[in-house]
PDB file of C-alpha atoms in Angstrom:
ATOM      1  CA  MET A 593     124.368  -5.867 -60.089  1.00 45.00           C
ATOM      2  CA  SER A 594     124.690  -7.469 -63.526  1.00 47.00           C
ATOM      3  CA  ILE A 595     123.868 -10.856 -64.195  1.00 44.00           C
ATOM      4  CA  LYS A 596     127.791 -11.827 -64.609  1.00 46.00           C
ATOM      5  CA  ASN A 597     128.214 -11.194 -60.971  1.00 51.00           C
ATOM      6  CA  VAL A 598     125.311 -13.259 -59.630  1.00 51.00           C
ATOM      7  CA  ILE A 599     126.889 -16.434 -58.494  1.00 53.00           C
ATOM      8  CA  ASN A 600     124.929 -19.752 -58.307  1.00 59.00           C
ATOM      9  CA  HIS A 601     125.941 -21.217 -54.986  1.00 63.00           C
ATOM     10  CA  LYS A 602     123.525 -24.314 -55.456  1.00 71.00           C
ATOM     11  CA  GLY A 603     122.228 -24.168 -51.926  1.00 73.00           C
ATOM     12  CA  ASP A 604     125.611 -24.000 -50.298  1.00 78.00           C
ATOM     13  CA  PHE A 605     124.940 -21.298 -47.789  1.00 76.00           C
ATOM     14  CA  LEU A 606     128.747 -21.384 -46.519  1.00 71.00           C
ATOM     15  CA  SER A 607     130.010 -20.790 -49.974  1.00 74.00           C
ATOM     16  CA  LEU A 608     127.594 -17.636 -49.958  1.00 71.00           C
ATOM     17  CA  LEU A 609     128.859 -16.225 -46.964  1.00 69.00           C
ATOM     18  CA  GLN A 610     132.394 -16.692 -47.665  1.00 68.00           C
ATOM     19  CA  HIS A 611     131.655 -14.875 -51.257  1.00 67.00           C
ATOM     20  CA  ALA A 612     130.346 -12.116 -49.010  1.00 67.00           C
ATOM     21  CA  ASN A 613     133.582 -11.914 -46.919  1.00 64.00           C
ATOM     22  CA  TYR A 614     131.997 -13.129 -43.820  1.00 64.00           C
ATOM     23  CA  PRO A 615     134.437 -14.628 -41.464  1.00 58.00           C
ATOM     24  CA  LEU A 616     133.610 -18.554 -41.314  1.00 54.00           C
ATOM     25  CA  GLN A 617     136.373 -19.016 -38.885  1.00 56.00           C
ATOM     26  CA  ILE A 618     134.361 -19.464 -35.394  1.00 55.00           C
ATOM     27  CA  GLY A 619     135.475 -18.006 -32.319  1.00 50.00           C
ATOM     28  CA  LEU A 620     138.759 -16.100 -32.011  1.00 48.00           C
ATOM     29  CA  PRO A 621     141.748 -15.684 -34.270  1.00 51.00           C
ATOM     30  CA  SER A 622     143.802 -18.759 -34.229  1.00 46.00           C
ATOM     31  CA  GLU A 623     146.941 -16.504 -33.268  1.00 49.00           C
ATOM     32  CA  THR A 624     145.062 -15.915 -30.029  1.00 45.00           C
ATOM     33  CA  SER A 625     147.264 -17.170 -27.507  1.00 44.00           C
ATOM     34  CA  HIS A 626     145.940 -20.200 -25.113  1.00 46.00           C
ATOM     35  CA  HIS A 627     147.868 -18.673 -22.155  1.00 45.00           C
ATOM     36  CA  ALA A 628     145.374 -15.332 -22.272  1.00 47.00           C
ATOM     37  CA  ASP A 629     143.741 -14.885 -18.932  1.00 52.00           C
ATOM     38  CA  VAL A 630     139.937 -15.320 -20.143  1.00 51.00           C
ATOM     39  CA  GLU A 631     137.285 -17.077 -18.589  1.00 54.00           C
ATOM     40  CA  ILE A 632     135.168 -19.142 -21.137  1.00 58.00           C
ATOM     41  CA  ALA A 633     132.099 -20.096 -20.236  1.00 57.00           C
ATOM     42  CA  HIS A 634     131.359 -23.924 -20.875  1.00 64.00           C
ATOM     43  CA  SER A 635     128.060 -25.800 -20.990  1.00 62.00           C
ATOM     44  CA  THR A 636     128.184 -29.232 -19.366  1.00 80.00           C
ATOM     45  CA  THR A 637     126.123 -32.807 -19.918  1.00 92.00           C
ATOM     46  CA  VAL A 638     123.772 -33.359 -22.702  1.00 95.00           C
ATOM     47  CA  VAL A 639     122.349 -36.792 -23.433  1.00 97.00           C
ATOM     48  CA  ALA A 640     120.226 -38.439 -26.170  1.00 98.00           C
ATOM     49  CA  VAL A 641     118.397 -41.814 -26.284  1.00 98.00           C
ATOM     50  CA  ARG A 642     116.517 -43.586 -29.350  1.00 98.00           C
ATOM     51  CA  TYR A 643     113.230 -44.287 -27.440  1.00 98.00           C
ATOM     52  CA  ARG A 644     109.841 -45.969 -29.480  1.00 97.00           C
ATOM     53  CA  ASP A 645     108.861 -42.887 -31.395  1.00 97.00           C
ATOM     54  CA  GLY A 646     111.959 -41.368 -32.146  1.00 98.00           C
ATOM     55  CA  VAL A 647     114.908 -39.606 -30.339  1.00 98.00           C
ATOM     56  CA  MET A 648     114.862 -37.780 -26.915  1.00 98.00           C
ATOM     57  CA  ILE A 649     117.574 -35.505 -26.498  1.00 98.00           C
ATOM     58  CA  ALA A 650     118.107 -33.582 -23.166  1.00 97.00           C
ATOM     59  CA  GLY A 651     120.678 -31.170 -21.291  1.00 96.00           C
ATOM     60  CA  ASP A 652     121.103 -29.595 -17.792  1.00 94.00           C
ATOM     61  CA  ARG A 653     121.032 -25.990 -17.658  1.00 93.00           C
ATOM     62  CA  ARG A 654     124.401 -24.990 -15.990  1.00 91.00           C
ATOM     63  CA  ALA A 655     127.061 -22.827 -17.466  1.00 88.00           C
ATOM     64  CA  THR A 656     130.488 -22.750 -15.634  1.00 86.00           C
ATOM     65  CA  ALA A 657     133.678 -20.624 -16.337  1.00 83.00           C
ATOM     66  CA  GLY A 658     136.246 -22.831 -14.430  1.00 78.00           C
ATOM     67  CA  THR A 659     135.045 -23.362 -10.817  1.00 80.00           C
ATOM     68  CA  SER A 660     132.115 -20.645 -10.923  1.00 86.00           C
ATOM     69  CA  VAL A 661     128.654 -21.257 -12.043  1.00 86.00           C
ATOM     70  CA  ILE A 662     127.805 -18.265 -14.112  1.00 85.00           C
ATOM     71  CA  TYR A 663     124.527 -19.319 -15.202  1.00 88.00           C
ATOM     72  CA  ASP A 664     121.486 -21.866 -14.120  1.00 89.00           C
ATOM     73  CA  ARG A 665     119.231 -21.224 -17.282  1.00 92.00           C
ATOM     74  CA  ALA A 666     121.472 -22.073 -20.107  1.00 91.00           C
ATOM     75  CA  GLU A 667     119.909 -23.697 -23.291  1.00 93.00           C
ATOM     76  CA  LYS A 668     121.958 -26.500 -24.711  1.00 94.00           C
ATOM     77  CA  VAL A 669     119.463 -28.124 -26.598  1.00 97.00           C
ATOM     78  CA  LEU A 670     118.669 -25.885 -29.962  1.00 96.00           C
ATOM     79  CA  GLN A 671     116.298 -26.952 -32.939  1.00 97.00           C
ATOM     80  CA  ILE A 672     117.844 -26.445 -35.945  1.00 97.00           C
ATOM     81  CA  ASP A 673     114.843 -27.348 -38.169  1.00 96.00           C
ATOM     82  CA  LYS A 674     111.440 -29.428 -37.855  1.00 96.00           C
ATOM     83  CA  HIS A 675     113.141 -32.577 -37.720  1.00 97.00           C
ATOM     84  CA  SER A 676     116.467 -31.889 -36.051  1.00 98.00           C
ATOM     85  CA  VAL A 677     118.108 -30.898 -32.865  1.00 98.00           C
ATOM     86  CA  LEU A 678     121.645 -30.039 -31.913  1.00 97.00           C
ATOM     87  CA  ALA A 679     122.827 -30.657 -28.069  1.00 96.00           C
ATOM     88  CA  ILE A 680     125.887 -28.526 -27.205  1.00 92.00           C
ATOM     89  CA  SER A 681     128.501 -29.617 -24.519  1.00 88.00           C
ATOM     90  CA  GLY A 682     131.579 -27.270 -24.517  1.00 83.00           C
ATOM     91  CA  SER A 683     131.530 -23.447 -25.255  1.00 83.00           C
ATOM     92  CA  PRO A 684     128.270 -21.931 -25.708  1.00 85.00           C
ATOM     93  CA  ALA A 685     129.294 -18.973 -27.503  1.00 84.00           C
ATOM     94  CA  ILE A 686     130.949 -20.938 -29.914  1.00 88.00           C
ATOM     95  CA  ALA A 687     128.295 -23.660 -30.238  1.00 89.00           C
ATOM     96  CA  TYR A 688     125.478 -20.940 -30.615  1.00 92.00           C
ATOM     97  CA  GLU A 689     127.172 -19.374 -33.540  1.00 91.00           C
ATOM     98  CA  ILE A 690     127.067 -22.894 -35.159  1.00 93.00           C
ATOM     99  CA  ALA A 691     123.857 -23.714 -34.656  1.00 94.00           C
ATOM    100  CA  ARG A 692     122.849 -20.231 -36.014  1.00 94.00           C
ATOM    101  CA  ILE A 693     125.088 -20.810 -39.160  1.00 94.00           C
ATOM    102  CA  LEU A 694     123.572 -24.673 -39.567  1.00 95.00           C
ATOM    103  CA  GLU A 695     120.014 -23.403 -39.255  1.00 96.00           C
ATOM    104  CA  HIS A 696     120.445 -20.716 -41.948  1.00 95.00           C
ATOM    105  CA  SER A 697     122.344 -23.220 -43.840  1.00 95.00           C
ATOM    106  CA  PHE A 698     119.421 -25.610 -44.089  1.00 95.00           C
ATOM    107  CA  GLN A 699     116.845 -22.976 -44.738  1.00 95.00           C
ATOM    108  CA  TYR A 700     118.901 -21.414 -47.517  1.00 94.00           C
ATOM    109  CA  PHE A 701     119.195 -24.919 -49.144  1.00 94.00           C
ATOM    110  CA  ARG A 702     115.530 -25.467 -48.924  1.00 94.00           C
ATOM    111  CA  ARG A 703     114.585 -22.046 -49.962  1.00 93.00           C
ATOM    112  CA  SER A 704     116.853 -21.761 -53.182  1.00 92.00           C
ATOM    113  CA  GLN A 705     116.766 -25.644 -54.114  1.00 92.00           C
ATOM    114  CA  LEU A 706     112.820 -26.223 -53.421  1.00 92.00           C
ATOM    115  CA  GLN A 707     113.731 -29.366 -51.557  1.00 93.00           C
ATOM    116  CA  GLU A 708     115.125 -30.394 -48.123  1.00 93.00           C
ATOM    117  CA  LEU A 709     118.815 -30.867 -47.698  1.00 94.00           C
ATOM    118  CA  SER A 710     119.516 -34.724 -47.498  1.00 95.00           C
ATOM    119  CA  LEU A 711     120.556 -36.286 -44.326  1.00 95.00           C
ATOM    120  CA  GLU A 712     124.054 -37.086 -45.525  1.00 95.00           C
ATOM    121  CA  GLY A 713     124.315 -33.066 -46.329  1.00 95.00           C
ATOM    122  CA  LYS A 714     123.187 -32.278 -42.989  1.00 96.00           C
ATOM    123  CA  LEU A 715     125.736 -34.479 -41.286  1.00 96.00           C
ATOM    124  CA  ARG A 716     128.780 -32.880 -43.559  1.00 94.00           C
ATOM    125  CA  MET A 717     127.523 -29.314 -42.615  1.00 94.00           C
ATOM    126  CA  LEU A 718     128.195 -29.680 -39.600  1.00 95.00           C
ATOM    127  CA  SER A 719     131.252 -31.409 -39.964  1.00 94.00           C
ATOM    128  CA  ARG A 720     132.717 -28.585 -41.661  1.00 92.00           C
ATOM    129  CA  LEU A 721     131.540 -25.897 -39.099  1.00 92.00           C
ATOM    130  CA  ILE A 722     133.091 -28.304 -36.514  1.00 92.00           C
ATOM    131  CA  ARG A 723     136.403 -28.674 -38.370  1.00 90.00           C
ATOM    132  CA  ASP A 724     136.448 -25.132 -39.114  1.00 87.00           C
ATOM    133  CA  ASN A 725     136.769 -24.254 -35.282  1.00 85.00           C
ATOM    134  CA  LEU A 726     139.634 -26.668 -34.883  1.00 84.00           C
ATOM    135  CA  ALA A 727     142.225 -24.131 -34.107  1.00 81.00           C
ATOM    136  CA  MET A 728     139.913 -23.080 -30.866  1.00 77.00           C
ATOM    137  CA  ALA A 729     139.662 -26.235 -29.899  1.00 76.00           C
ATOM    138  CA  LEU A 730     143.052 -26.947 -29.841  1.00 78.00           C
ATOM    139  CA  GLN A 731     143.769 -23.980 -27.758  1.00 75.00           C
ATOM    140  CA  GLY A 732     141.309 -25.529 -25.233  1.00 69.00           C
ATOM    141  CA  ILE A 733     139.153 -22.658 -24.901  1.00 70.00           C
ATOM    142  CA  GLY A 734     136.537 -23.120 -27.567  1.00 72.00           C
ATOM    143  CA  GLY A 735     135.680 -26.789 -28.114  1.00 79.00           C
ATOM    144  CA  VAL A 736     132.461 -27.696 -29.049  1.00 85.00           C
ATOM    145  CA  ILE A 737     131.564 -31.771 -29.000  1.00 86.00           C
ATOM    146  CA  PRO A 738     127.928 -31.761 -29.968  1.00 92.00           C
ATOM    147  CA  ILE A 739     125.079 -34.593 -30.493  1.00 96.00           C
ATOM    148  CA  PHE A 740     123.186 -34.256 -33.553  1.00 98.00           C
ATOM    149  CA  ALA A 741     119.818 -35.854 -33.437  1.00 98.00           C
ATOM    150  CA  LEU A 742     117.163 -35.888 -36.517  1.00 97.00           C
ATOM    151  CA  TYR A 743     114.237 -37.825 -37.575  1.00 98.00           C
ATOM    152  CA  ASP A 744     114.705 -39.414 -41.225  1.00 96.00           C
ATOM    153  CA  GLN A 745     111.196 -39.516 -42.722  1.00 92.00           C
ATOM    154  CA  ASN A 746     112.768 -41.402 -45.684  1.00 93.00           C
ATOM    155  CA  VAL A 747     112.392 -44.425 -43.245  1.00 94.00           C
ATOM    156  CA  PRO A 748     109.208 -46.562 -43.882  1.00 94.00           C
ATOM    157  CA  GLU A 749     106.545 -45.447 -41.185  1.00 91.00           C
ATOM    158  CA  GLU A 750     106.308 -49.108 -39.461  1.00 92.00           C
ATOM    159  CA  GLU A 751     110.140 -48.401 -38.907  1.00 95.00           C
ATOM    160  CA  ASN A 752     111.865 -45.859 -36.264  1.00 96.00           C
ATOM    161  CA  GLY A 753     113.596 -42.921 -38.205  1.00 96.00           C
ATOM    162  CA  GLY A 754     115.316 -41.725 -35.501  1.00 97.00           C
ATOM    163  CA  LYS A 755     118.961 -41.036 -35.606  1.00 98.00           C
ATOM    164  CA  ILE A 756     121.931 -39.988 -33.316  1.00 98.00           C
ATOM    165  CA  TYR A 757     124.907 -38.509 -34.137  1.00 98.00           C
ATOM    166  CA  PHE A 758     128.119 -37.828 -31.889  1.00 93.00           C
ATOM    167  CA  TYR A 759     130.841 -35.495 -33.437  1.00 92.00           C
ATOM    168  CA  ASP A 760     134.653 -35.309 -32.704  1.00 88.00           C
ATOM    169  CA  ALA A 761     136.853 -31.976 -32.524  1.00 83.00           C
ATOM    170  CA  LEU A 762     138.007 -32.841 -36.048  1.00 86.00           C
ATOM    171  CA  GLY A 763     134.410 -32.721 -37.270  1.00 90.00           C
ATOM    172  CA  ALA A 764     133.982 -36.886 -38.137  1.00 92.00           C
ATOM    173  CA  HIS A 765     130.805 -38.124 -37.214  1.00 93.00           C
ATOM    174  CA  PHE A 766     129.570 -41.400 -35.745  1.00 95.00           C
ATOM    175  CA  GLU A 767     125.969 -42.632 -35.507  1.00 96.00           C
ATOM    176  CA  ASN A 768     125.328 -43.868 -32.410  1.00 92.00           C
ATOM    177  CA  VAL A 769     122.331 -46.619 -32.400  1.00 90.00           C
ATOM    178  CA  ASN A 770     120.615 -46.612 -29.093  1.00 94.00           C
ATOM    179  CA  PHE A 771     122.073 -43.307 -26.984  1.00 97.00           C
ATOM    180  CA  ALA A 772     124.995 -40.601 -26.838  1.00 96.00           C
ATOM    181  CA  THR A 773     126.315 -38.583 -24.328  1.00 95.00           C
ATOM    182  CA  THR A 774     129.123 -35.955 -23.809  1.00 93.00           C
ATOM    183  CA  GLY A 775     130.163 -33.276 -21.353  1.00 90.00           C
ATOM    184  CA  SER A 776     131.732 -33.325 -18.078  1.00 90.00           C
ATOM    185  CA  GLY A 777     128.825 -35.590 -16.415  1.00 91.00           C
ATOM    186  CA  SER A 778     128.813 -38.026 -19.453  1.00 93.00           C
ATOM    187  CA  ILE A 779     131.571 -40.123 -17.703  1.00 92.00           C
ATOM    188  CA  TRP A 780     128.776 -40.736 -14.743  1.00 92.00           C
ATOM    189  CA  ILE A 781     126.120 -41.876 -16.754  1.00 95.00           C
ATOM    190  CA  ARG A 782     127.364 -43.656 -20.251  1.00 95.00           C
ATOM    191  CA  GLY A 783     128.008 -47.121 -18.372  1.00 94.00           C
ATOM    192  CA  VAL A 784     124.425 -46.719 -16.916  1.00 95.00           C
ATOM    193  CA  LEU A 785     123.030 -46.060 -20.600  1.00 96.00           C
ATOM    194  CA  ARG A 786     124.921 -49.369 -21.743  1.00 95.00           C
ATOM    195  CA  TYR A 787     123.381 -51.461 -18.912  1.00 95.00           C
ATOM    196  CA  LEU A 788     119.759 -50.102 -19.750  1.00 94.00           C
ATOM    197  CA  SER A 789     120.115 -50.756 -23.305  1.00 93.00           C
ATOM    198  CA  ARG A 790     121.298 -54.222 -22.970  1.00 92.00           C
ATOM    199  CA  PHE A 791     120.323 -55.284 -19.855  1.00 94.00           C
ATOM    200  CA  GLY A 792     117.203 -53.205 -18.528  1.00 92.00           C
ATOM    201  CA  GLU A 793     113.741 -54.441 -17.814  1.00 92.00           C
ATOM    202  CA  THR A 794     112.348 -52.186 -20.703  1.00 95.00           C
ATOM    203  CA  SER A 795     115.189 -51.328 -23.223  1.00 94.00           C
ATOM    204  CA  LEU A 796     115.557 -47.794 -24.369  1.00 96.00           C
ATOM    205  CA  GLN A 797     114.634 -48.340 -27.742  1.00 94.00           C
ATOM    206  CA  GLU A 798     111.135 -49.831 -26.450  1.00 96.00           C
ATOM    207  CA  MET A 799     110.676 -47.159 -23.520  1.00 97.00           C
ATOM    208  CA  ASP A 800     107.397 -44.780 -24.742  1.00 97.00           C
ATOM    209  CA  GLN A 801     108.026 -40.943 -24.067  1.00 97.00           C
ATOM    210  CA  ARG A 802     107.297 -40.991 -20.192  1.00 97.00           C
ATOM    211  CA  GLN A 803     109.302 -43.969 -19.577  1.00 97.00           C
ATOM    212  CA  ALA A 804     112.282 -42.475 -21.761  1.00 97.00           C
ATOM    213  CA  THR A 805     111.530 -38.919 -19.958  1.00 97.00           C
ATOM    214  CA  ILE A 806     111.972 -40.424 -16.229  1.00 97.00           C
ATOM    215  CA  THR A 807     115.055 -42.301 -17.262  1.00 97.00           C
ATOM    216  CA  ILE A 808     116.509 -39.216 -18.629  1.00 97.00           C
ATOM    217  CA  LEU A 809     115.824 -37.391 -15.546  1.00 95.00           C
ATOM    218  CA  ARG A 810     117.252 -39.641 -13.483  1.00 95.00           C
ATOM    219  CA  LEU A 811     120.404 -39.966 -15.524  1.00 96.00           C
ATOM    220  CA  LEU A 812     120.854 -36.049 -15.106  1.00 95.00           C
ATOM    221  CA  ASP A 813     120.320 -36.109 -11.674  1.00 94.00           C
ATOM    222  CA  THR A 814     122.811 -38.735 -11.067  1.00 94.00           C
ATOM    223  CA  ALA A 815     125.121 -36.920 -13.052  1.00 94.00           C
ATOM    224  CA  SER A 816     124.593 -33.861 -10.893  1.00 93.00           C
ATOM    225  CA  GLU A 817     125.668 -35.895  -7.865  1.00 93.00           C
ATOM    226  CA  TYR A 818     129.170 -36.505  -9.137  1.00 93.00           C
ATOM    227  CA  ASP A 819     129.932 -33.517 -11.294  1.00 92.00           C
ATOM    228  CA  ALA A 820     129.972 -30.046  -9.940  1.00 89.00           C
ATOM    229  CA  ALA A 821     129.340 -28.518 -13.285  1.00 90.00           C
ATOM    230  CA  THR A 822     126.103 -30.374 -14.125  1.00 92.00           C
ATOM    231  CA  SER A 823     122.677 -29.183 -12.462  1.00 90.00           C
ATOM    232  CA  GLY A 824     119.857 -31.302 -11.962  1.00 85.00           C
ATOM    233  CA  TYR A 825     116.528 -30.516 -11.337  1.00 88.00           C
ATOM    234  CA  ASN A 826     116.435 -27.116  -9.157  1.00 87.00           C
ATOM    235  CA  ALA A 827     113.139 -27.284  -6.894  1.00 82.00           C
ATOM    236  CA  ARG A 828     113.399 -23.938  -5.540  1.00 85.00           C
ATOM    237  CA  ALA A 829     113.849 -22.109  -8.522  1.00 87.00           C
ATOM    238  CA  GLN A 830     111.467 -24.632 -10.793  1.00 89.00           C
ATOM    239  CA  ILE A 831     114.289 -25.071 -13.372  1.00 93.00           C
ATOM    240  CA  PHE A 832     114.217 -28.442 -15.286  1.00 94.00           C
ATOM    241  CA  PRO A 833     116.630 -29.720 -17.635  1.00 96.00           C
ATOM    242  CA  THR A 834     115.794 -28.997 -21.246  1.00 97.00           C
ATOM    243  CA  ILE A 835     114.119 -31.905 -22.736  1.00 98.00           C
ATOM    244  CA  LYS A 836     113.047 -32.244 -26.618  1.00 98.00           C
ATOM    245  CA  THR A 837     111.615 -35.132 -28.805  1.00 98.00           C
ATOM    246  CA  VAL A 838     112.406 -35.441 -32.631  1.00 98.00           C
ATOM    247  CA  THR A 839     109.728 -37.879 -34.060  1.00 98.00           C
ATOM    248  CA  ARG A 840     108.152 -37.925 -37.281  1.00 97.00           C
ATOM    249  CA  SER A 841     105.649 -35.433 -36.520  1.00 96.00           C
ATOM    250  CA  GLY A 842     108.622 -32.788 -35.686  1.00 97.00           C
ATOM    251  CA  VAL A 843     110.361 -31.589 -32.634  1.00 98.00           C
ATOM    252  CA  GLU A 844     108.773 -30.761 -29.516  1.00 98.00           C
ATOM    253  CA  THR A 845     109.886 -29.418 -26.027  1.00 98.00           C
ATOM    254  CA  LEU A 846     108.545 -31.154 -23.026  1.00 98.00           C
ATOM    255  CA  SER A 847     106.546 -28.698 -20.733  1.00 96.00           C
ATOM    256  CA  ASP A 848     107.333 -27.794 -17.247  1.00 94.00           C
ATOM    257  CA  GLU A 849     103.958 -29.590 -16.271  1.00 95.00           C
ATOM    258  CA  ASN A 850     104.865 -32.622 -17.667  1.00 96.00           C
ATOM    259  CA  LEU A 851     108.408 -32.686 -16.436  1.00 96.00           C
ATOM    260  CA  THR A 852     106.868 -32.094 -12.783  1.00 94.00           C
ATOM    261  CA  ASP A 853     104.707 -35.053 -13.341  1.00 95.00           C
ATOM    262  CA  CYS A 854     107.694 -37.312 -14.421  1.00 95.00           C
ATOM    263  CA  TYR A 855     109.982 -36.183 -11.948  1.00 92.00           C
ATOM    264  CA  ALA A 856     107.847 -37.193  -9.272  1.00 92.00           C
ATOM    265  CA  ALA A 857     107.647 -40.471 -10.669  1.00 92.00           C
ATOM    266  CA  ALA A 858     111.174 -40.728 -11.116  1.00 88.00           C
ATOM    267  CA  GLN A 859     111.793 -40.487  -6.900  1.00 84.00           C
ATOM    268  CA  PRO A 860     111.745 -43.397  -4.879  1.00 77.00           C
ATOM    269  CA  GLU A 861     108.571 -43.580  -2.872  1.00 63.00           C
ATOM    270  CA  ALA A 862     110.159 -42.424   0.326  1.00 45.00           C
ATOM    271  CA  GLU A 863     111.513 -39.194  -1.401  1.00 54.00           C
ATOM    272  CA  ALA A 864     108.390 -38.588  -2.734  1.00 48.00           C
ATOM    273  CA  VAL A 865     106.081 -38.740   0.066  1.00 41.00           C
TER     274      VAL A 865
END
């Protein structure tokens, strides 16, 4: 390849993909009829709270297609880089592709520009990917409504750099100060989050990791009681929700042992005996 044909994309991974003729439209062609008789899998409830050390973000494990449960070990909380996590609701297939491109975009910028992509750059990159999926979202078979949680290392150490962003189907992002939830079970827990944030004995942002974990387990358990598409803790199969923390030290996945202990503490004494 001659030097003239080398294009400097200045860290823009999506432009690089376009130059290589990679089809950036996520999902199926926009001409696909929304009347097609296709069972599309959907993932359900995810929730994020800003606690004392950063952000805790979680998702249940159930994936459904119509009224059928097709998988009970779905991963809906995906690490993108050392300090950011994407929680997905909607179509898993499309969401995983968005997460994969987003992860490689951040890596490409870091390696080509020898620095991290800015917070605003990360938010805009995800907005672009969601907007490119609009045709599928409008057909009702490929919508993805994620929560993006990250830790801003530019914030002074004495302050909490945890940030939570909610996206709509057009790619617009909104910062949620203390919590965010989306998916079919979110309707049952959004009000509870509001109550805890405003009137709880210990507000969400003042909770330590254990308190935040117990709170999230209770919230997902509540959602599973009223929403058939959301699963709680499966005691027989030992399937827990996926819970990750995003702090100044990076992303950490809470272990099953940790969740077992917290789940026991989350139950009323009469049930725990």
